[in-house]
Short mmCIF file of C-alpha atoms and ligand atoms in Angstrom, two decimals:
data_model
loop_
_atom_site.label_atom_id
_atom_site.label_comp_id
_atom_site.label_asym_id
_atom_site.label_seq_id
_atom_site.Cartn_x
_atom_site.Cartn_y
_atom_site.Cartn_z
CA UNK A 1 -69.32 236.93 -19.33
CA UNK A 2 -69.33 233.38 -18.97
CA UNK A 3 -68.70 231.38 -15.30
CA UNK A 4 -65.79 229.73 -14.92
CA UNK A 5 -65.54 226.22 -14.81
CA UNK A 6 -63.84 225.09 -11.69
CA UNK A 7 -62.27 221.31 -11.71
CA UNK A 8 -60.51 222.03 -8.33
CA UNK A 9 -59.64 225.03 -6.57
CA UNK A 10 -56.87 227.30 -8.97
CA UNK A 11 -57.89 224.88 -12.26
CA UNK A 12 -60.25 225.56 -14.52
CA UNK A 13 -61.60 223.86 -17.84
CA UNK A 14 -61.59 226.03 -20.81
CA UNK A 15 -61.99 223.43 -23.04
CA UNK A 16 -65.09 222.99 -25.94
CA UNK A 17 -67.57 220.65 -27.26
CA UNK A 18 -67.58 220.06 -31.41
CA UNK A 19 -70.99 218.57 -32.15
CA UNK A 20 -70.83 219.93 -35.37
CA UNK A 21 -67.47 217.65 -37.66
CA UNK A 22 -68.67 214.90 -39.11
CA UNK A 23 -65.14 213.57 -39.31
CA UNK A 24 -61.91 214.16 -37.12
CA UNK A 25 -58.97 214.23 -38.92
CA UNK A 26 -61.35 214.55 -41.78
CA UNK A 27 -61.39 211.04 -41.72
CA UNK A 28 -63.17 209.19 -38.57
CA UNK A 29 -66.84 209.53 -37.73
CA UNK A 30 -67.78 211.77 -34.77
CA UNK A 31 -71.25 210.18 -33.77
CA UNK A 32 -71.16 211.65 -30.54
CA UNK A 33 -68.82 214.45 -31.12
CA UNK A 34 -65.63 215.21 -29.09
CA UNK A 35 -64.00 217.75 -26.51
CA UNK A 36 -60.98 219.72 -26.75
CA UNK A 37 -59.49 220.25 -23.49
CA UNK A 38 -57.94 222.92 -22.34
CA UNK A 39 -57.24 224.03 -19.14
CA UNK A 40 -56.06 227.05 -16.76
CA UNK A 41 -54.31 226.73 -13.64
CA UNK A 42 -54.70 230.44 -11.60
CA UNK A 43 -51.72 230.47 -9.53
CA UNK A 44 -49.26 233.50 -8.65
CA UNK A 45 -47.97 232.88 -12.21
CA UNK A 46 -50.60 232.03 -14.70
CA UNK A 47 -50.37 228.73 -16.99
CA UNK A 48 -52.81 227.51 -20.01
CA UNK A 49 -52.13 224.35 -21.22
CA UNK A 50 -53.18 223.71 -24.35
CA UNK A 51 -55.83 225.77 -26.99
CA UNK A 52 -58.57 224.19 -29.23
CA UNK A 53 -59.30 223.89 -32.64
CA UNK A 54 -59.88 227.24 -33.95
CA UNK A 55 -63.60 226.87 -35.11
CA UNK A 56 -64.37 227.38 -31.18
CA UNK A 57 -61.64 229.76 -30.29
CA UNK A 58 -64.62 232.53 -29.77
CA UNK A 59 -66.26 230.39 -26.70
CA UNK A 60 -62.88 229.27 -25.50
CA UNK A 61 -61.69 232.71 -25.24
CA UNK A 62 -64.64 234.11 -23.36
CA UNK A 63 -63.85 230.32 -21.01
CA UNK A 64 -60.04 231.92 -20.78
CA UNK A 65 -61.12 235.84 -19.88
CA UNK A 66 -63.35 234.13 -17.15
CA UNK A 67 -61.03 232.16 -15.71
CA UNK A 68 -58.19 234.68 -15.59
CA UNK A 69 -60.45 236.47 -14.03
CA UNK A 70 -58.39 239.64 -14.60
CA UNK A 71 -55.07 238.58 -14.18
CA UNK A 72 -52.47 238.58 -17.18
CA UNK A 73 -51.94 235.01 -18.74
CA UNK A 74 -48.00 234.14 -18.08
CA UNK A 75 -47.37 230.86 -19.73
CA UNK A 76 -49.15 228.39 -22.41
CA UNK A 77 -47.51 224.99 -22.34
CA UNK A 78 -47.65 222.98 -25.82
CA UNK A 79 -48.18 219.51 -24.95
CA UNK A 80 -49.19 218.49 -28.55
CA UNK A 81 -49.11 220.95 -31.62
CA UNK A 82 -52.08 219.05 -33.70
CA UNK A 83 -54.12 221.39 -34.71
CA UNK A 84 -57.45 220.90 -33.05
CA UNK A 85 -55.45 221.64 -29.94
CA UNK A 86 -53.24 224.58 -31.29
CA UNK A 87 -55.23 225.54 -33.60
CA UNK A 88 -56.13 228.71 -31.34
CA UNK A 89 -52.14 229.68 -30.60
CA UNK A 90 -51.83 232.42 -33.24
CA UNK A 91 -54.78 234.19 -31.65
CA UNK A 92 -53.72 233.41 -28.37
CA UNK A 93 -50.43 235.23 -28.57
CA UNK A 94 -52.45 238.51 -30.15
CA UNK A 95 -54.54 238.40 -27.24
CA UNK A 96 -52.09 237.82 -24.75
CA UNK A 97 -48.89 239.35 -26.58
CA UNK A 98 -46.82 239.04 -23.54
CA UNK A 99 -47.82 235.11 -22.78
CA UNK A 100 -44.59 233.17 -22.77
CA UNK A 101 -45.45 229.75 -25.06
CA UNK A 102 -43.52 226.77 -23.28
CA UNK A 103 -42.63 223.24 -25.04
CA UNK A 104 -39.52 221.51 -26.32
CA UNK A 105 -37.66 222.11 -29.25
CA UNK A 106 -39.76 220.43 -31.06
CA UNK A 107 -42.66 222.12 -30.46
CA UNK A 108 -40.73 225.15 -31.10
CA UNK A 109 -40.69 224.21 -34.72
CA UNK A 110 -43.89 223.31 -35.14
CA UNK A 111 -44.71 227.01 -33.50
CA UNK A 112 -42.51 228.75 -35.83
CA UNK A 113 -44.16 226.48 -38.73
CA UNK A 114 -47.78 226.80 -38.08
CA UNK A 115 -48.06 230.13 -36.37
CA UNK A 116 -44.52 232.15 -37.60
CA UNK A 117 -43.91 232.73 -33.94
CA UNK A 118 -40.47 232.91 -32.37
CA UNK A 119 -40.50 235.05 -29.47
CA UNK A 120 -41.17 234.15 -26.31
CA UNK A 121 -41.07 230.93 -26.63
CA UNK A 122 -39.40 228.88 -24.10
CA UNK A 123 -37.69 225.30 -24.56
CA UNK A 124 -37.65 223.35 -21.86
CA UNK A 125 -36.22 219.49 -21.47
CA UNK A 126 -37.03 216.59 -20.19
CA UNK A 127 -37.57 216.95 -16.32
CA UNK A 128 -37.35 220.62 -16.07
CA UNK A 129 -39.52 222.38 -13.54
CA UNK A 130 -41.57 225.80 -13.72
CA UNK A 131 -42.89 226.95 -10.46
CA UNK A 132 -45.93 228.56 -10.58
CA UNK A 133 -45.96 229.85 -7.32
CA UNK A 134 -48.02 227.36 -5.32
CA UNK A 135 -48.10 224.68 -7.99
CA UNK A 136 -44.72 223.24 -9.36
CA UNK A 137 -44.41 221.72 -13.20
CA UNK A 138 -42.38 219.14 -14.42
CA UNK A 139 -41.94 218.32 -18.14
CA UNK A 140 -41.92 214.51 -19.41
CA UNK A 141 -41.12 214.39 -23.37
CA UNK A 142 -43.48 211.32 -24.57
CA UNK A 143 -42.38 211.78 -28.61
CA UNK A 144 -45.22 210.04 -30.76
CA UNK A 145 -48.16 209.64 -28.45
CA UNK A 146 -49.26 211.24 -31.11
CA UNK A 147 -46.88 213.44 -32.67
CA UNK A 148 -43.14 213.57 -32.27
CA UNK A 149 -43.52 217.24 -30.02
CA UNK A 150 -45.81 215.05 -27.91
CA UNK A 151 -45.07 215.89 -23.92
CA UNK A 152 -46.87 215.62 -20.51
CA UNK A 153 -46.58 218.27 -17.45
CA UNK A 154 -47.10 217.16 -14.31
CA UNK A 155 -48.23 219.29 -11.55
CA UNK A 156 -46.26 218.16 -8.52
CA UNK A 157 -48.27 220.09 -5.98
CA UNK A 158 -52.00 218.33 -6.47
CA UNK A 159 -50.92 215.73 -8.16
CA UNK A 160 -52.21 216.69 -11.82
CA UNK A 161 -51.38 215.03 -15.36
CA UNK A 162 -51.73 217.24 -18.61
CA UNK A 163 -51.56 214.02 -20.79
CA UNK A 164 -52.11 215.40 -24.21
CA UNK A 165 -53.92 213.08 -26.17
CA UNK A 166 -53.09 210.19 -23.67
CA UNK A 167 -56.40 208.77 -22.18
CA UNK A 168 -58.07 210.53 -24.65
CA UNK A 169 -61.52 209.62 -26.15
CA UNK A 170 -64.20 210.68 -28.76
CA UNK A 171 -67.56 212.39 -27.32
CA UNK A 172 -68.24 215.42 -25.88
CA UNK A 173 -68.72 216.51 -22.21
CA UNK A 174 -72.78 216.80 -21.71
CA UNK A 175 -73.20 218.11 -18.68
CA UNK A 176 -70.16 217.05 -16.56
CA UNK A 177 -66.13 217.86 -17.15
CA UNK A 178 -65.10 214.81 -14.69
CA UNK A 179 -66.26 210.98 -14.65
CA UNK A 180 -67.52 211.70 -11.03
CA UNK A 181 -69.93 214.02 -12.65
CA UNK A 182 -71.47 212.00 -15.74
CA UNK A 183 -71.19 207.97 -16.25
CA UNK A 184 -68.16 206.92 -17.81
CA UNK A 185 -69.34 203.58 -19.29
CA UNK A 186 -70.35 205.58 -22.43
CA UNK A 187 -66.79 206.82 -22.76
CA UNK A 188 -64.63 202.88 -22.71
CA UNK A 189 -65.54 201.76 -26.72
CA UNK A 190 -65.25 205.41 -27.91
CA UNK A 191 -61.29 205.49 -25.91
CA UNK A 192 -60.58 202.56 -27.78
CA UNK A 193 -61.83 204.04 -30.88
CA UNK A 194 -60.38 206.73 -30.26
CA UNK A 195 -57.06 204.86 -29.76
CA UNK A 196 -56.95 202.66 -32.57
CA UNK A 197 -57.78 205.19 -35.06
CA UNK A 198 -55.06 207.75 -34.09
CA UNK A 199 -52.88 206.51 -31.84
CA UNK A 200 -52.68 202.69 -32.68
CA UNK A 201 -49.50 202.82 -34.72
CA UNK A 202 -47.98 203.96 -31.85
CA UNK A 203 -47.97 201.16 -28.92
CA UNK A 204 -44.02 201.04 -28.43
CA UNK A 205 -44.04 205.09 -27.23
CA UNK A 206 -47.20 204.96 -25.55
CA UNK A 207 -45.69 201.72 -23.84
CA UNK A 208 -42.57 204.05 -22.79
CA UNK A 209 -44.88 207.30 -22.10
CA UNK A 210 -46.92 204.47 -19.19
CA UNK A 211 -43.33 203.54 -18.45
CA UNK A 212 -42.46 207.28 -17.11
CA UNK A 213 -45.57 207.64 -15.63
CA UNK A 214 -46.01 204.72 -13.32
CA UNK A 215 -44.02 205.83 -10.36
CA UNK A 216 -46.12 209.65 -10.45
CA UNK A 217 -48.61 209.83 -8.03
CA UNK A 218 -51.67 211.11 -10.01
CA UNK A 219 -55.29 212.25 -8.64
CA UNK A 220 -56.57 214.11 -12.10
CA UNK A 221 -55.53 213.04 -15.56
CA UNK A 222 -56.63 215.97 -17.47
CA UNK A 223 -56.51 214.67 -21.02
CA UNK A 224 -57.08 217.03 -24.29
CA UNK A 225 -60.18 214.61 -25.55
CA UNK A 226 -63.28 213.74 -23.17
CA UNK A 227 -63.74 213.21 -19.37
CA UNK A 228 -61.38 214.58 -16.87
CA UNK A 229 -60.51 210.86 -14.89
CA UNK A 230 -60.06 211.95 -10.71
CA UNK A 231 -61.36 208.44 -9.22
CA UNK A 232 -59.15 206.00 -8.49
CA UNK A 233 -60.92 203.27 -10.00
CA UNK A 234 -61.13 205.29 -12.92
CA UNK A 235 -57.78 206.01 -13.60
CA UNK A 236 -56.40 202.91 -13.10
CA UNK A 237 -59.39 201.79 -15.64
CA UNK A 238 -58.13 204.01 -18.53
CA UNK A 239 -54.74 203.47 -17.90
CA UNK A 240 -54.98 199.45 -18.04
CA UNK A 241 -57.03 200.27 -21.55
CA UNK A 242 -54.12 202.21 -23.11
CA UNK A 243 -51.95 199.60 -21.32
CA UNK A 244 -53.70 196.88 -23.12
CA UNK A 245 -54.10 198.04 -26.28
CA UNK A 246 -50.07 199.44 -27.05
CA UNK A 247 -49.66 195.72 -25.73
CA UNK A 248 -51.49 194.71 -29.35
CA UNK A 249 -53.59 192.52 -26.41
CA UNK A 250 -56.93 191.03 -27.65
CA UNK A 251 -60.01 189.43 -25.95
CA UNK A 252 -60.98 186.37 -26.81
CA UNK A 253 -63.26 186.93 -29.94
CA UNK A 254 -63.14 187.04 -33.87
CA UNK A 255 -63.33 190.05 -35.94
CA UNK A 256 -64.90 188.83 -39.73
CA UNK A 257 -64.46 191.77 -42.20
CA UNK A 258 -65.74 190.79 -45.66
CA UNK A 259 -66.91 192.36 -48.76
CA UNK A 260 -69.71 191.06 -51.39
CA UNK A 261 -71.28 191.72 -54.24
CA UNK A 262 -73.87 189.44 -54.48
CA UNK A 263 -74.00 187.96 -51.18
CA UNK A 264 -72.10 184.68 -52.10
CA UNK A 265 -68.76 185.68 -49.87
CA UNK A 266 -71.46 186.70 -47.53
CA UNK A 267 -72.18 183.19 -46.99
CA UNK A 268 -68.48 182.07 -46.41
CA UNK A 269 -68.43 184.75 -43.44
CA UNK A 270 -71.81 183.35 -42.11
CA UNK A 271 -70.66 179.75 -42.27
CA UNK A 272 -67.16 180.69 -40.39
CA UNK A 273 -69.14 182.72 -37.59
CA UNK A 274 -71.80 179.91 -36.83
CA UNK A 275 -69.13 177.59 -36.42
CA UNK A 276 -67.29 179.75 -33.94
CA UNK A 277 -70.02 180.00 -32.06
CA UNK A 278 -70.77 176.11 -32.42
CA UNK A 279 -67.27 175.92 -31.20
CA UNK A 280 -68.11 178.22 -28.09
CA UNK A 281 -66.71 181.80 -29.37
CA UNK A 282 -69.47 183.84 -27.89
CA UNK A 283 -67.55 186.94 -29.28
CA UNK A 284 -67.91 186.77 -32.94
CA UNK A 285 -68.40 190.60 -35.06
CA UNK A 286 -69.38 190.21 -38.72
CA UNK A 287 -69.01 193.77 -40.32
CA UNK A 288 -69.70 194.24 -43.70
CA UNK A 289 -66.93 196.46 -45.02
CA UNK A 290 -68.90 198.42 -47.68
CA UNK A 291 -71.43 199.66 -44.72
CA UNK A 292 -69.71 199.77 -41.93
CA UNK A 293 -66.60 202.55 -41.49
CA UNK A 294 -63.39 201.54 -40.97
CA UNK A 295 -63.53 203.45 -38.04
CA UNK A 296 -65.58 200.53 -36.04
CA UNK A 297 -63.41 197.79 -37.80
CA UNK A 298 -60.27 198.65 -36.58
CA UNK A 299 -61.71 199.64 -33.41
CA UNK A 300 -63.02 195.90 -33.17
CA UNK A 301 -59.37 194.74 -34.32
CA UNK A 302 -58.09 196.30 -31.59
CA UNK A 303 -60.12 194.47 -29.04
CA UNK A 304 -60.24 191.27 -30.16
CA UNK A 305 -57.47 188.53 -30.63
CA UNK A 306 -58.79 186.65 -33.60
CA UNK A 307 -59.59 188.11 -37.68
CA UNK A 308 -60.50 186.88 -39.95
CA UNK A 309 -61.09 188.75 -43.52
CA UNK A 310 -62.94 187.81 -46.96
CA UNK A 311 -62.97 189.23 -50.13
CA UNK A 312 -64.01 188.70 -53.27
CA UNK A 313 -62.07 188.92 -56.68
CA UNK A 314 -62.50 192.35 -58.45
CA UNK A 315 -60.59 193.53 -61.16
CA UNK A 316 -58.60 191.22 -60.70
CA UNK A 317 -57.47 192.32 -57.31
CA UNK A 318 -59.06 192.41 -53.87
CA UNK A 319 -62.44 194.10 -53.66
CA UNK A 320 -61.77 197.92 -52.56
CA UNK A 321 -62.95 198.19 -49.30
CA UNK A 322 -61.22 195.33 -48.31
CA UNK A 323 -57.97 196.54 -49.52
CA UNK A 324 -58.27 200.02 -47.95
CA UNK A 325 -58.80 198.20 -44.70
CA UNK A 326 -55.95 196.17 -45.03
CA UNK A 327 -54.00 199.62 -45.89
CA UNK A 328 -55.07 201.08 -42.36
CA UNK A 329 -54.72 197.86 -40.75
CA UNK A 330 -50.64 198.00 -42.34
CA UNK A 331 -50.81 201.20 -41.10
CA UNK A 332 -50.93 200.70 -37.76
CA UNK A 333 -48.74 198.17 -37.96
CA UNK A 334 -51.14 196.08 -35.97
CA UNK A 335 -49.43 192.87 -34.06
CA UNK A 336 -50.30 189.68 -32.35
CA UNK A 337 -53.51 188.44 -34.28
CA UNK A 338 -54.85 184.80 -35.25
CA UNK A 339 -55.40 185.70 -38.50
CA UNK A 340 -57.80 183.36 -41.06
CA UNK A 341 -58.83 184.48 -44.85
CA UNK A 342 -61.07 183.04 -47.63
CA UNK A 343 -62.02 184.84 -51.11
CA UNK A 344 -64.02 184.14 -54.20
CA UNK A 345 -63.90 184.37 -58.11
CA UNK A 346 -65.97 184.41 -60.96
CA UNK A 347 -63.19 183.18 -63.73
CA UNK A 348 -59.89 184.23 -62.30
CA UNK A 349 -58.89 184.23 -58.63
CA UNK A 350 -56.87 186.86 -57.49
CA UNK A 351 -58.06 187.77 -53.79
CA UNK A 352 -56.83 184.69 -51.50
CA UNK A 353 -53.35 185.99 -52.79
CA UNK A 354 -53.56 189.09 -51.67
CA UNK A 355 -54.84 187.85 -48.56
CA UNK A 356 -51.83 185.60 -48.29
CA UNK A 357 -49.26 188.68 -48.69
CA UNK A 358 -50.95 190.45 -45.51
CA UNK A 359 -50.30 187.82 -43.93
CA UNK A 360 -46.70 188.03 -44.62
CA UNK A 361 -46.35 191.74 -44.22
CA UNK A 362 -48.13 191.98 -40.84
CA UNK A 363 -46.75 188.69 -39.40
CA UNK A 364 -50.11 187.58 -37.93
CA UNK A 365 -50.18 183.90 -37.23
CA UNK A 366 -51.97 182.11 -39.78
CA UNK A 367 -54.85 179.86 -38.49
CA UNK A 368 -56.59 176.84 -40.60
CA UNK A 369 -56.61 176.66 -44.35
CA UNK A 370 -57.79 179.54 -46.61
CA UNK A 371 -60.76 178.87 -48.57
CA UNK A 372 -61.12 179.77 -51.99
CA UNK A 373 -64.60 179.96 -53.71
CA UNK A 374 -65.43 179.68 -57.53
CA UNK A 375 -68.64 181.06 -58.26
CA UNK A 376 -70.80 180.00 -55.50
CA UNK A 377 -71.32 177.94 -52.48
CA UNK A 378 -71.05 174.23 -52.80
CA UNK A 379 -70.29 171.17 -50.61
CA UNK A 380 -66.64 171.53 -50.14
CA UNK A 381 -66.51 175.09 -50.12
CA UNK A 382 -69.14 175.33 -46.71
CA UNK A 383 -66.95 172.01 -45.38
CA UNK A 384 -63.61 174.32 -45.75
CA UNK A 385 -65.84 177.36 -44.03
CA UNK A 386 -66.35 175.58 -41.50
CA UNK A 387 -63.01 173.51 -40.66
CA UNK A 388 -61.53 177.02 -40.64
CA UNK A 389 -63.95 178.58 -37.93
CA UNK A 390 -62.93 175.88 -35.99
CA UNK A 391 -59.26 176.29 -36.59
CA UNK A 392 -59.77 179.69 -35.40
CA UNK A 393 -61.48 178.49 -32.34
CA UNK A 394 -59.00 175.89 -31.50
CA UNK A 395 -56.40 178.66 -31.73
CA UNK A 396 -57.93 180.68 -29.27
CA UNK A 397 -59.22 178.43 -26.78
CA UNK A 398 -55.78 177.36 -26.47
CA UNK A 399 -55.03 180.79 -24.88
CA UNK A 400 -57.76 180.33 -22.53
FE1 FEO B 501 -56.04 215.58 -30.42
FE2 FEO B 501 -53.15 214.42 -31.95
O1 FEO B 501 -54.53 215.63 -31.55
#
C-alpha cells in the first residue's frame, strides 16, 4: 500500500516517472526522462483526470487505490486521448466498471476507437460544469494543443488548471511533484523542447487556448508532463514561454545547422559564426546535423530569431540530415525567421537550390547572399562567408 501523494488538501498526484524510453513518440530523446500526470481530486463525488501510459499502469493503480482511499472512483475526465496519457483507460474502466469517463465528443471517438468503450461516457461542451460536491468543474475545449479532443477543466473552487499537455515539459519529478519543492531552472530548455517537438505546429490554438485562459484566476497548473507550477512567479514564467513561442518569437541569436563530409562545409559554418560574433552576436549555436538530434535543433530554432543552414551536394540533392531537418522544420510550419543558406559541390551543385525552395515554402526572410562552394575553401568563397554573417547580424541588430 503505497502513501498518497497530497498536492493540496482533496488532490492527489497519481502520476509516474518513465526513466526507462529512450524516445517519446518513438521519436525524441528522453535524456532525463518524463512524467505522466495524473491526478485525483477526493471530493463527495470522486474525479481522475487523466491515466498514464500503460507500461506504468501497475504503480499508478496502487497511486489511485491509495488515494481513493476506499471510496468508489465517480468520474475520469479525458483532457487529451494520446496514449501515454490514456493509455491506462481500458484498465481503468475494468477496475472501476461503474466510473463515468467525461470529455467531448471528440474524445468520445477516440474512446470508442482506442478502448471499444461506449457506456458511460459522458459528453460535455464547452463551459459546462460538474460539481463535485465542494469543488466545481468547468470544461474549456482547446482543439489541437495537441490533438483535436484536446480540453482543459478548471476547478472553480481552488482555483486549479488540468491543462493537458499545456505547460508541459520533458523530465521526470525526482523528489518533488511542485516547483516549490525541487528547482525549476532545470525544467525551462526541456519545456521548450518539449514544445517545439510536439506542440510547435500548433501556435495559432495554443495562442487561442492562452486566449480563454487569461481572465481564470489560477493558483496550480497541473499539467500531464513535469512540475506541478503553484508560485506565482512561476506560472506567469511558463505561461510567457508558451506565450512566446506560439508567437514564432525568437531571441536575438543564430541557429547554424550544417552537414559535412569532409569538413569543407564545416568551414563555411565556422567562417559565418566568427563573423557574427565579430559583429557582436554573442548567441551563435553551430550543431552539426549528423551528431546532434533534431530534437536540440529545432528546440534551438525555436528560441532563436536568426538560421542559418548549410549543406553539401549529395546525390545530387541536399545531404540527408539536412533535408530531414528541413522536413520537421516544414512541419511545424515554423514562422518569423532571418533565414541565411550556403552549400557545396564536388562537380554538380544541387544543394543551394534546395535551400532556395525552403525559403519559399516557409516564407522566412531571406538575409545576405547565399554562398555556393565548389570543392573547397578559397578567397571568395570565405569573403561571401563572411559578408553573409554580417548580413545576418545587420538583420538582427536592427530589431534591437
Ligand atoms: Fe502527452 Fe499529446 O500527449
Amino acid at each position: 500500500m503505497l502513501k498518497p501523494i497530497e498536492i493540496k488538501k482533496g488532490l492527489y498526484y497519481v502520476g509516474v516517472n518513465d526513466r526507462t524510453k529512450a524516445l517519446f513518440e518513438n521519436l525524441w530523446p528522453l535524456p532525463k526522462g518524463v512524467s505522466y500526470n495524473s491526478y485525483l481530486i477526493n471530493d463527495e463525488k470522486t474525479a481522475l483526470f487523466d491515466t498514464v501510459d500503460i507500461c506504468y499502469s501497475d504503480v499508478f493503480f496502487a497511486k489511485l487505490e491509495s488515494a481513493l482511499d476506499g471510496k468508489p472512483l465517480d468520474y475520469v475526465i479525458i483532457n487529451h486521448m494520446e496514449p501515454d496519457h490514456s493509455g491506462s483507460l481500458g484498465l481503468l474502466r475494468s477496475k472501476y466498471p461503474n466510473v463515468q469517463i467525461v470529455g467531448n465528443k471528440r474524445t468520445a471517438d477516440m474512446v470508442k476507437g482506442f478502448h471499444n468503450i461506449t457506456e458511460g461516457v459522458i459528453v460535455i461542451n464547452e463551459g459546462d460544469e460538474l460539481p463535485l460536491g465542494h469543488h466545481n468543474l468547468v470544461f474549456y475545449l482547446t482543439p489541437m494543443v495537441h490533438w483535436p479532443e484536446t480540453m482543459m477543466t478548471y476547478d472553480k473552487t481552488d482555483k486549479i488548471i488540468f491543462s493537458g499537455d499545456a505547460f508541459g515539459t520533458f523530465g521526470t519529478l525526482d523528489g518533488g511533484i511542485t516547483d516549490a519543492q525541487l528547482d525549476p531552472e532545470r525544467y525551462y530548455d526541456e519545456m521548450v523542447r518539449y514544445y517545439s517537438n510536439i506542440v510547435g505546429k500548433f501556435g495559432s490554438p495554443v495562442q487561442k487556448a492562452l486566449e480563454k485562459l487569461k481572465n481564470l484566476d489560477l493558483n496550480y497548473i497541473c499539467s500531464t508532463h513535469g512540475p506541478v507550477w503553484t508560485q506565482e512567479d512561476q506560472i506567469k514564467k511558463i505561461i510567457s514561454i508558451y506565450d512566446k513561442l506560439s508567437k514564432y518569437e525568437g531571441d536575438e541569436g543564430v541557429v547554424i545547422a550544417y552537414g559535412s563530409m569532409y569538413g569543407n562545409t564545416e568551414q563555411m559554418a565556422e567562417t559565418i559564426a566568427y563573423e557574427l560574433a565579430q559583429q557582436g552576436i554573442k548567441n551563435v549555436i553551430i550543431h552539426n546535423v549528423s551528431k546532434r538530434s533534431h530534437s536540440y535543433i529545432i528546440r534551438d530554432i525555436f528560441k532563436y530569431k536568426g538560421l542559418i543552414i548549410g549543406s553539401p551536394t549529395y546525390n545530387n540533392k541536399l545531404f540527408p540530415e539536412i533535408e530531414y531537418l528541413l522536413s520537421k522544420v516544414e512541419g511545424r510550419e515554423m514562422k518569423n525567421r532571418f533565414f541565411g543558406y550556403f552549400g557545396s559541390f564536388t562537380w554538380a551543385g544541387a544543394a543551394v537550390k534546395r535551400l532556395a525552395e525552403f525559403a519559399d515554402i516557409t516564407k522566412f526572410e531571406v538575409v545576405g547572399t547565399p554562398v555556393e562552394m565548389k570543392q573547397s575553401m578559397h578567397l571568395q568563397n570565405y569573403e561571401d562567408c563572411v559578408a553573409l554573417g554580417k548580413a545576418m547580424a545587420d538583420r538582427l541588430k536592427q530589431d534591437r
